[in-house]
Short mmCIF file of C-alpha atoms and ligand atoms in Angstrom, two decimals:
data_model
loop_
_atom_site.label_atom_id
_atom_site.label_comp_id
_atom_site.label_asym_id
_atom_site.label_seq_id
_atom_site.Cartn_x
_atom_site.Cartn_y
_atom_site.Cartn_z
CA MET A 1420 119.68 97.65 82.91
CA SER A 1421 117.11 95.01 82.37
CA LYS A 1422 116.26 94.90 86.06
CA HIS A 1423 114.84 98.38 85.83
CA GLU A 1424 112.36 97.35 83.18
CA GLN A 1425 110.70 95.27 85.85
CA ILE A 1426 110.43 98.16 88.29
CA PHE A 1427 107.31 100.29 88.56
CA VAL A 1428 107.19 103.43 90.65
CA GLY A 1429 104.00 105.22 91.70
CA LEU A 1430 104.34 108.78 92.93
CA ASP A 1431 101.17 110.01 94.63
CA ILE A 1432 101.44 113.78 94.97
CA GLY A 1433 98.66 114.35 97.50
CA THR A 1434 97.53 117.39 99.46
CA SER A 1435 98.56 115.79 102.78
CA LYS A 1436 101.45 113.58 101.83
CA ILE A 1437 103.69 112.55 98.97
CA ALA A 1438 103.92 108.76 98.73
CA CYS A 1439 106.43 106.98 96.55
CA VAL A 1440 105.79 103.25 96.10
CA VAL A 1441 108.34 101.06 94.30
CA ALA A 1442 107.37 97.59 93.06
CA GLU A 1443 109.16 94.86 91.22
CA ALA A 1444 107.26 92.78 88.68
CA GLY A 1445 108.04 89.07 88.75
CA PRO A 1446 107.97 86.82 85.66
CA ASP A 1447 104.69 85.31 86.85
CA GLY A 1448 103.04 88.71 86.71
CA ARG A 1449 103.05 89.36 90.44
CA LEU A 1450 104.03 92.73 91.84
CA ASP A 1451 106.09 93.00 95.01
CA VAL A 1452 106.41 96.29 96.81
CA ILE A 1453 110.12 96.70 97.62
CA GLY A 1454 110.29 100.31 98.75
CA ILE A 1455 108.10 103.05 100.17
CA GLY A 1456 108.85 106.67 100.93
CA THR A 1457 106.45 109.23 102.35
CA HIS A 1458 106.81 112.83 103.29
CA PRO A 1459 104.28 115.45 104.39
CA SER A 1460 103.19 117.54 101.44
CA ARG A 1461 103.36 121.30 101.75
CA GLY A 1462 102.96 122.71 98.28
CA LEU A 1463 99.43 121.64 97.33
CA ARG A 1464 95.96 123.00 97.85
CA LYS A 1465 92.89 120.92 97.08
CA GLY A 1466 94.91 118.43 95.06
CA VAL A 1467 96.68 121.04 92.92
CA VAL A 1468 100.32 122.18 93.09
CA VAL A 1469 100.42 125.81 94.25
CA ASN A 1470 104.04 125.98 95.36
CA ILE A 1471 106.63 124.32 93.14
CA GLU A 1472 109.60 124.71 95.50
CA SER A 1473 107.94 123.06 98.50
CA THR A 1474 106.44 120.31 96.36
CA VAL A 1475 109.82 119.56 94.77
CA GLU A 1476 111.40 119.35 98.21
CA SER A 1477 108.75 116.94 99.52
CA ILE A 1478 108.94 114.76 96.40
CA ARG A 1479 112.72 114.62 96.65
CA LEU A 1480 112.59 113.43 100.26
CA ALA A 1481 109.88 110.83 99.62
CA VAL A 1482 111.70 109.49 96.55
CA GLU A 1483 115.06 109.35 98.35
CA GLU A 1484 113.52 107.35 101.17
CA ALA A 1485 111.94 104.91 98.71
CA GLU A 1486 115.22 104.58 96.77
CA LEU A 1487 117.11 103.80 99.94
CA MET A 1488 114.65 101.14 100.98
CA ALA A 1489 114.42 99.55 97.53
CA GLY A 1490 118.14 99.87 96.84
CA ILE A 1491 117.59 101.30 93.36
CA GLU A 1492 117.78 104.64 91.62
CA ILE A 1493 114.38 105.93 90.53
CA LYS A 1494 114.31 107.51 87.08
CA SER A 1495 110.73 107.34 85.96
CA VAL A 1496 107.41 107.47 87.79
CA PHE A 1497 103.69 107.07 87.22
CA THR A 1498 102.07 110.03 88.87
CA GLY A 1499 98.52 110.99 89.78
CA ILE A 1500 96.55 114.11 88.95
CA ALA A 1501 93.48 115.47 90.73
CA GLY A 1502 91.68 118.69 91.56
CA SER A 1503 88.58 120.68 90.66
CA HIS A 1504 89.95 121.42 87.19
CA ILE A 1505 89.31 117.81 86.17
CA ARG A 1506 86.29 117.23 83.90
CA GLY A 1507 84.70 113.97 82.82
CA TYR A 1508 82.52 113.58 79.72
CA ASN A 1509 80.82 110.68 77.99
CA SER A 1510 81.24 110.69 74.23
CA HIS A 1511 80.96 108.31 71.30
CA GLY A 1512 82.42 107.75 67.85
CA VAL A 1513 81.40 105.83 64.72
CA VAL A 1514 83.43 104.60 61.73
CA ALA A 1515 82.99 102.14 58.89
CA THR A 1516 85.35 99.16 59.18
CA LYS A 1517 87.78 98.80 56.30
CA GLY A 1518 87.60 95.09 55.52
CA GLY A 1519 84.35 93.87 57.03
CA GLU A 1520 86.28 92.74 60.10
CA VAL A 1521 87.36 94.97 62.98
CA THR A 1522 91.12 95.57 63.11
CA SER A 1523 93.18 97.41 65.72
CA GLU A 1524 93.46 100.24 63.22
CA ASP A 1525 89.65 100.52 63.08
CA VAL A 1526 89.59 100.67 66.85
CA ASP A 1527 92.18 103.47 66.87
CA ARG A 1528 90.11 105.35 64.30
CA VAL A 1529 86.84 105.00 66.17
CA VAL A 1530 88.42 106.09 69.47
CA ASP A 1531 89.89 109.04 67.59
CA ALA A 1532 86.42 109.89 66.30
CA ALA A 1533 85.08 109.79 69.86
CA ARG A 1534 87.70 112.23 71.08
CA ALA A 1535 86.65 114.80 68.48
CA MET A 1536 84.69 116.97 70.86
CA LYS A 1537 84.97 120.57 71.93
CA ILE A 1538 87.30 120.99 74.89
CA PRO A 1539 88.10 124.38 76.48
CA ALA A 1540 91.42 125.75 75.24
CA ASP A 1541 93.07 125.52 78.66
CA GLN A 1542 92.22 121.81 79.01
CA LYS A 1543 93.70 118.68 77.46
CA ILE A 1544 92.68 115.04 77.39
CA LEU A 1545 94.10 112.88 80.18
CA HIS A 1546 92.26 109.64 79.49
CA ILE A 1547 90.00 108.11 76.90
CA LEU A 1548 88.39 105.16 78.65
CA PRO A 1549 86.35 102.87 76.36
CA GLN A 1550 83.05 101.71 77.90
CA GLU A 1551 81.67 99.47 75.18
CA TYR A 1552 81.89 98.81 71.48
CA ILE A 1553 78.87 98.42 69.21
CA ILE A 1554 79.30 96.49 65.97
CA ASP A 1555 76.41 96.94 63.53
CA ALA A 1556 73.48 96.65 65.98
CA GLN A 1557 75.21 94.47 68.57
CA ASP A 1558 76.05 96.42 71.71
CA GLY A 1559 77.92 95.54 74.89
CA ILE A 1560 81.06 94.28 73.11
CA ARG A 1561 84.23 94.46 75.19
CA GLU A 1562 86.86 93.05 72.79
CA PRO A 1563 85.97 94.12 69.23
CA ILE A 1564 89.10 93.10 67.31
CA GLY A 1565 88.53 90.22 64.91
CA MET A 1566 84.75 90.49 64.91
CA SER A 1567 82.80 90.82 61.66
CA GLY A 1568 80.83 93.96 60.90
CA VAL A 1569 80.77 97.09 58.82
CA ARG A 1570 79.82 99.76 61.34
CA LEU A 1571 81.95 100.16 64.46
CA GLU A 1572 80.84 102.42 67.26
CA VAL A 1573 82.48 103.14 70.62
CA LYS A 1574 81.22 104.76 73.80
CA VAL A 1575 83.96 106.36 75.88
CA HIS A 1576 84.50 108.33 79.06
CA ILE A 1577 86.87 111.21 78.41
CA VAL A 1578 88.75 112.87 81.24
CA THR A 1579 90.36 116.27 80.73
CA GLY A 1580 92.49 118.39 83.03
CA ALA A 1581 93.91 121.92 83.14
CA VAL A 1582 97.10 122.17 81.10
CA SER A 1583 98.80 124.35 83.72
CA SER A 1584 98.10 121.92 86.58
CA ALA A 1585 99.47 118.98 84.59
CA GLN A 1586 102.52 121.00 83.54
CA ASN A 1587 103.27 121.89 87.15
CA ILE A 1588 103.22 118.23 88.18
CA ILE A 1589 105.61 117.34 85.36
CA LYS A 1590 107.84 120.31 86.24
CA CYS A 1591 108.06 119.22 89.88
CA CYS A 1592 109.02 115.68 88.86
CA ASN A 1593 111.54 116.85 86.26
CA ARG A 1594 113.20 119.11 88.82
CA CYS A 1595 113.76 116.03 90.96
CA GLY A 1596 115.38 114.32 87.97
CA LEU A 1597 112.32 112.14 87.33
CA ASP A 1598 110.61 111.38 84.04
CA VAL A 1599 106.84 111.07 84.11
CA ALA A 1600 105.93 107.80 82.40
CA ASP A 1601 102.23 108.64 82.61
CA MET A 1602 99.82 110.81 84.53
CA VAL A 1603 96.74 109.08 85.85
CA LEU A 1604 93.56 110.50 87.32
CA GLU A 1605 93.91 109.70 91.02
CA GLN A 1606 90.56 107.94 91.43
CA VAL A 1607 91.31 105.82 88.35
CA ALA A 1608 94.56 104.75 90.00
CA SER A 1609 92.92 104.13 93.39
CA SER A 1610 90.22 102.00 91.79
CA GLU A 1611 92.94 99.77 90.29
CA ALA A 1612 94.13 99.05 93.82
CA VAL A 1613 90.92 98.70 95.84
CA LEU A 1614 88.08 97.56 93.57
CA ALA A 1615 87.40 93.97 92.56
CA GLN A 1616 86.49 93.20 88.96
CA ASP A 1617 83.06 91.83 89.94
CA GLU A 1618 82.26 95.07 91.76
CA LYS A 1619 83.08 97.04 88.62
CA ASP A 1620 80.87 94.67 86.64
CA ILE A 1621 77.75 94.93 88.78
CA GLY A 1622 78.12 98.62 89.56
CA VAL A 1623 80.13 100.43 92.24
CA ALA A 1624 81.13 103.94 93.22
CA LEU A 1625 84.60 104.62 94.58
CA VAL A 1626 85.19 107.67 96.77
CA ASP A 1627 88.82 108.45 97.64
CA ILE A 1628 88.56 110.83 100.60
CA GLY A 1629 91.98 112.41 101.00
CA GLY A 1630 93.17 115.57 102.71
CA GLY A 1631 92.10 118.21 100.21
CA THR A 1632 89.55 116.55 97.95
CA SER A 1633 87.20 113.59 97.62
CA ASP A 1634 87.50 111.94 94.23
CA ILE A 1635 84.66 109.88 92.78
CA ALA A 1636 84.67 107.19 90.07
CA VAL A 1637 81.57 105.22 89.06
CA PHE A 1638 81.85 101.82 87.37
CA LEU A 1639 79.24 99.64 85.66
CA ASP A 1640 79.63 96.70 83.27
CA GLY A 1641 83.37 96.71 83.89
CA ALA A 1642 83.95 100.25 82.65
CA ILE A 1643 84.20 103.71 84.12
CA ARG A 1644 80.99 105.71 83.64
CA HIS A 1645 81.42 108.89 85.61
CA THR A 1646 84.18 110.82 87.37
CA ALA A 1647 83.94 113.84 89.65
CA VAL A 1648 85.89 115.73 92.30
CA ILE A 1649 84.42 117.29 95.44
CA PRO A 1650 86.73 119.90 96.98
CA ILE A 1651 86.21 118.69 100.56
CA GLY A 1652 88.51 116.31 102.42
CA GLY A 1653 90.04 115.52 105.79
CA ASP A 1654 91.70 118.93 106.06
CA HIS A 1655 88.25 120.49 106.36
CA LEU A 1656 87.51 118.17 109.27
CA THR A 1657 90.78 119.22 110.90
CA ASN A 1658 89.98 122.90 110.39
CA ASP A 1659 86.57 122.47 111.98
CA LEU A 1660 88.30 120.95 115.01
CA VAL A 1661 90.80 123.82 115.16
CA VAL A 1662 87.92 126.26 115.44
CA GLY A 1663 85.66 124.08 117.58
CA LEU A 1664 88.31 122.91 120.05
CA ARG A 1665 90.49 126.02 119.94
CA THR A 1666 93.70 124.12 119.38
CA SER A 1667 96.50 124.13 116.75
CA ALA A 1668 96.12 122.45 113.35
CA ARG A 1669 98.80 119.94 114.24
CA GLU A 1670 97.06 118.96 117.46
CA ALA A 1671 93.65 118.93 115.79
CA ASP A 1672 94.90 116.48 113.15
CA HIS A 1673 96.50 114.33 115.84
CA LEU A 1674 93.33 114.32 117.96
CA LYS A 1675 91.18 113.56 114.92
CA ARG A 1676 93.24 110.48 114.07
CA LYS A 1677 93.36 109.27 117.67
CA TYR A 1678 89.91 110.08 119.06
CA GLY A 1679 87.87 111.29 116.09
CA ALA A 1680 84.54 109.74 115.12
CA CYS A 1681 81.91 111.00 112.75
CA MET A 1682 78.85 109.52 114.45
CA VAL A 1683 77.87 110.92 117.82
CA SER A 1684 75.86 107.76 118.53
CA MET A 1685 79.03 105.65 118.36
CA VAL A 1686 80.77 107.48 121.21
CA SER A 1687 79.91 106.97 124.88
CA PRO A 1688 78.92 110.20 126.64
CA ASP A 1689 81.21 109.25 129.55
CA GLU A 1690 84.43 109.12 127.55
CA GLN A 1691 86.79 112.02 128.34
CA ILE A 1692 89.82 113.23 126.36
CA GLU A 1693 92.43 115.95 126.92
CA ILE A 1694 92.70 118.87 124.52
CA PRO A 1695 96.09 120.62 124.42
CA SER A 1696 95.50 124.38 124.39
CA VAL A 1697 97.38 127.05 122.48
CA GLY A 1698 99.61 129.76 123.97
CA GLY A 1699 100.95 127.80 126.94
CA ARG A 1700 97.56 127.37 128.66
CA PRO A 1701 97.04 124.06 130.47
CA PRO A 1702 95.31 121.20 128.63
CA ARG A 1703 91.53 120.94 129.06
CA PRO A 1704 89.46 117.81 129.61
CA MET A 1705 86.51 117.38 127.25
CA PRO A 1706 83.93 114.68 126.45
CA ARG A 1707 85.01 112.77 123.34
CA GLN A 1708 81.47 113.18 122.02
CA VAL A 1709 82.19 116.87 121.42
CA MET A 1710 84.60 115.90 118.63
CA ALA A 1711 81.96 113.71 117.02
CA GLN A 1712 79.45 116.56 117.28
CA ILE A 1713 81.86 118.75 115.29
CA LEU A 1714 82.83 116.09 112.74
CA GLU A 1715 79.44 114.51 112.03
CA PRO A 1716 77.78 117.47 110.24
CA ARG A 1717 80.84 118.03 108.03
CA VAL A 1718 81.08 114.38 106.96
CA GLU A 1719 77.31 114.43 106.42
CA GLU A 1720 77.73 117.47 104.18
CA LEU A 1721 80.47 115.70 102.22
CA TYR A 1722 78.38 112.55 101.80
CA GLU A 1723 75.34 114.58 100.71
CA LEU A 1724 77.49 116.19 98.01
CA VAL A 1725 78.72 112.76 96.90
CA LYS A 1726 75.13 111.53 96.83
CA ALA A 1727 74.01 114.50 94.74
CA GLU A 1728 76.86 113.76 92.33
CA LEU A 1729 75.80 110.10 92.03
CA THR A 1730 72.21 111.17 91.38
CA ARG A 1731 73.45 113.60 88.75
CA SER A 1732 75.47 110.83 87.10
CA GLY A 1733 72.29 108.78 86.65
CA TYR A 1734 73.96 105.62 88.02
CA GLN A 1735 72.87 105.85 91.66
CA GLU A 1736 70.17 103.21 91.30
CA LEU A 1737 72.45 100.85 89.38
CA LEU A 1738 75.21 100.37 91.93
CA ALA A 1739 74.58 96.82 93.12
CA ALA A 1740 77.99 96.66 94.83
CA GLY A 1741 77.32 99.97 96.56
CA LEU A 1742 80.05 102.29 97.69
CA VAL A 1743 83.75 101.77 98.44
CA ILE A 1744 85.49 104.49 100.43
CA THR A 1745 89.27 104.81 100.54
CA GLY A 1746 91.95 107.47 101.14
CA GLY A 1747 93.28 108.50 104.54
CA SER A 1748 90.03 110.02 105.73
CA SER A 1749 88.16 106.74 105.30
CA LEU A 1750 90.04 105.66 108.47
CA LEU A 1751 87.99 108.01 110.61
CA GLU A 1752 85.81 105.97 112.95
CA GLY A 1753 82.22 105.76 111.74
CA MET A 1754 82.87 106.67 108.08
CA VAL A 1755 81.50 103.37 106.77
CA GLU A 1756 78.52 103.33 109.16
CA LEU A 1757 77.49 106.93 108.44
CA ALA A 1758 77.80 106.29 104.69
CA GLU A 1759 75.56 103.22 104.95
CA GLU A 1760 72.94 105.36 106.66
CA ILE A 1761 73.09 108.24 104.19
CA PHE A 1762 73.42 106.28 100.95
CA ASP A 1763 71.27 103.33 101.98
CA MET A 1764 73.67 101.02 100.14
CA PRO A 1765 76.33 98.50 101.14
CA VAL A 1766 79.55 100.37 102.00
CA ARG A 1767 83.03 99.04 102.66
CA MET A 1768 86.47 100.50 103.22
CA GLY A 1769 88.85 99.87 100.32
CA ARG A 1770 92.38 98.86 101.18
CA PRO A 1771 95.02 98.45 98.44
CA ASP A 1772 95.19 94.87 97.27
CA GLY A 1773 96.87 92.72 94.63
CA VAL A 1774 100.51 93.31 95.56
CA GLY A 1775 103.03 91.38 97.63
CA GLY A 1776 106.19 92.44 99.43
CA LEU A 1777 105.78 95.17 102.03
CA VAL A 1778 102.01 94.74 102.14
CA ASP A 1779 101.67 95.59 105.82
CA VAL A 1780 102.68 99.16 105.16
CA VAL A 1781 100.82 99.76 101.91
CA SER A 1782 97.58 98.14 102.99
CA SER A 1783 96.43 101.45 104.51
CA PRO A 1784 93.76 103.22 102.42
CA MET A 1785 96.17 106.17 102.36
CA TYR A 1786 98.21 104.21 99.82
CA ALA A 1787 95.31 103.45 97.47
CA THR A 1788 96.57 105.90 94.84
CA GLY A 1789 100.26 104.99 95.24
CA VAL A 1790 99.62 101.25 94.88
CA GLY A 1791 97.03 101.90 92.17
CA LEU A 1792 99.62 103.79 90.12
CA ILE A 1793 102.03 100.84 90.08
CA ARG A 1794 99.22 98.42 89.25
CA TYR A 1795 98.06 100.75 86.47
CA GLY A 1796 101.61 101.05 85.13
CA HIS A 1797 102.10 97.31 85.26
CA ASN A 1798 98.75 96.44 83.67
CA TYR A 1799 98.77 98.89 80.84
CA ARG A 1800 102.37 99.59 79.97
CA GLN A 1801 103.00 96.55 77.83
CA THR A 1802 99.52 95.49 76.73
CA SER A 1803 98.31 96.43 73.30
CA SER A 1804 94.74 95.52 74.07
CA VAL A 1805 92.02 98.09 73.68
CA ALA A 1806 89.34 96.09 75.37
CA VAL A 1807 86.80 97.75 77.64
CA GLY A 1808 88.23 98.39 81.05
CA ARG A 1809 91.69 98.67 79.56
CA GLY A 1810 91.81 102.41 79.65
CA GLY A 1811 95.53 102.65 79.94
CA PRO A 1812 98.29 104.32 77.99
CA SER A 1813 97.92 101.86 75.15
CA VAL A 1814 94.42 102.94 74.19
CA LEU A 1815 95.61 104.99 71.31
CA GLY A 1816 98.79 103.04 70.78
CA ARG A 1817 100.83 106.20 70.93
CA MET A 1818 100.70 107.23 74.51
CA TRP A 1819 104.45 107.33 74.92
CA GLY A 1820 104.20 110.85 73.65
CA LYS A 1821 101.26 111.65 75.90
CA VAL A 1822 103.13 113.40 78.67
CA ARG A 1823 105.01 115.51 76.18
CA GLN A 1824 101.74 116.83 74.70
CA TRP A 1825 101.17 118.94 77.82
CA PHE A 1826 104.02 121.18 76.78
CA GLY A 1827 102.91 121.42 73.16
CA ASP A 1828 105.86 122.31 70.97
CA GLU A 1829 108.13 123.03 73.90
CA GLY A 1830 108.29 119.33 74.79
N1 ATP B 212 93.16 107.44 111.37
C1 ATP B 212 92.67 108.52 110.77
N2 ATP B 212 91.48 109.05 111.15
C2 ATP B 212 90.99 110.15 110.58
N3 ATP B 212 91.57 110.80 109.58
C3 ATP B 212 92.77 110.35 109.14
C4 ATP B 212 93.37 109.17 109.70
N4 ATP B 212 94.54 108.97 109.05
C5 ATP B 212 94.65 109.94 108.14
N5 ATP B 212 93.60 110.78 108.18
C6 ATP B 212 93.34 111.96 107.37
O1 ATP B 212 93.46 111.61 106.00
C7 ATP B 212 93.86 112.76 105.26
C8 ATP B 212 94.99 112.36 104.34
O2 ATP B 212 94.55 111.35 103.48
P1 ATP B 212 95.39 110.96 102.19
O3 ATP B 212 96.78 110.62 102.59
O4 ATP B 212 94.61 109.97 101.44
O5 ATP B 212 95.37 112.40 101.46
P2 ATP B 212 96.18 112.91 100.19
O6 ATP B 212 96.22 111.86 99.16
O7 ATP B 212 97.49 113.47 100.61
O8 ATP B 212 95.26 114.14 99.76
P3 ATP B 212 94.40 114.40 98.40
O9 ATP B 212 94.14 113.06 97.79
O10 ATP B 212 93.16 115.07 98.89
O11 ATP B 212 95.23 115.29 97.58
C9 ATP B 212 94.27 113.82 106.25
O12 ATP B 212 93.26 114.81 106.32
C10 ATP B 212 94.38 113.04 107.55
O13 ATP B 212 94.07 113.86 108.67
MG1 MG B 213 95.03 111.26 97.59
#
């Protein structure tokens, strides 16, 4: 079925929702979203699968919905991976070129040399993302193949993840009859969908603030420099409201989306809202500012942790394009304004971009990862380039077997 070769499916297995995005690639390289399915996610905690059965059920329902809308059968998906088990390292490798001119084989060898680092036994490599090549003494090279030189060096960002977490994602997909074409770090996927190339060139930090976690990726000179995960997301905001407003989690989430704000100064002291109570008691009126008083310190705490992470990365001063926030929680009123105050940098909300078709639906920041996965799949599946910024499955030229590696000999 040649039609299916043009179909890319992103399956974002998030803590709050499972989103399945189906896109068709046209001959001119454009991607049109032709189907979307979403379902509340029940089997994850802080970005990690903790209940296979419930996750499988949610995936099945999201995928069925997307299949129905797109009118196709989904067999293979690009899926995301996230959680506190993810580690990012910077590493480098050096080799001598074989013929005085850099070949793709030399590039494979030097990337291989860079991956030769000690990784804990329960972790495996998810991505090797080249940052720059250095040929003899010339640094800052993005496309090394064909250049003259005898000494080839590469700087890379290596991302590793817990074997068990990756296996569980693959298991869930397999149980729904889906093959995993590739597993992509969620903030790497999101950055494909919401960041512009010039932002990545001059320096930018992406923060995908979801339900369970906030995932960070830092870019400079077109390449990824730092990745990190902070185990705080929108669910923590909801929980604070449950306690502070004495209402159910469902209601708290609903109220947060409808009336929530994370800056007290943005809400008029006169505005009143109604809080549904638990246990059959009548609803209570309350100033809307009370919600902001509960949410502001928690968002502040989250942003302070992000800031500390950026300082730790050493790139904080180099981010000329500032900060881009995405993920469902970036929709909370005041998120951009409070970030501008705390980070003292330009901040914008990142909405998925670069696709056609059902754009109205997928332009919510909640779909950053889902859309990013199809863009990632589309960009890197066929290319054989190993240029900087092309951190996709082709980097080592043998990534078809990558997903299988998580099961070692079993696969
Ligand atoms: N309009 C809104 N205002 C405030 N918060 C919102 C809004 N819409 C969604 N959210 C919050 O966004 C969160 C879900 O975001 P998202 O869908 O990006 O998470 P996820 O990808 O499922 O989770 P994760 O990436 O952490 O695994 C929830 O906490 C939800 O309450
Ligand atoms: Mg997410």
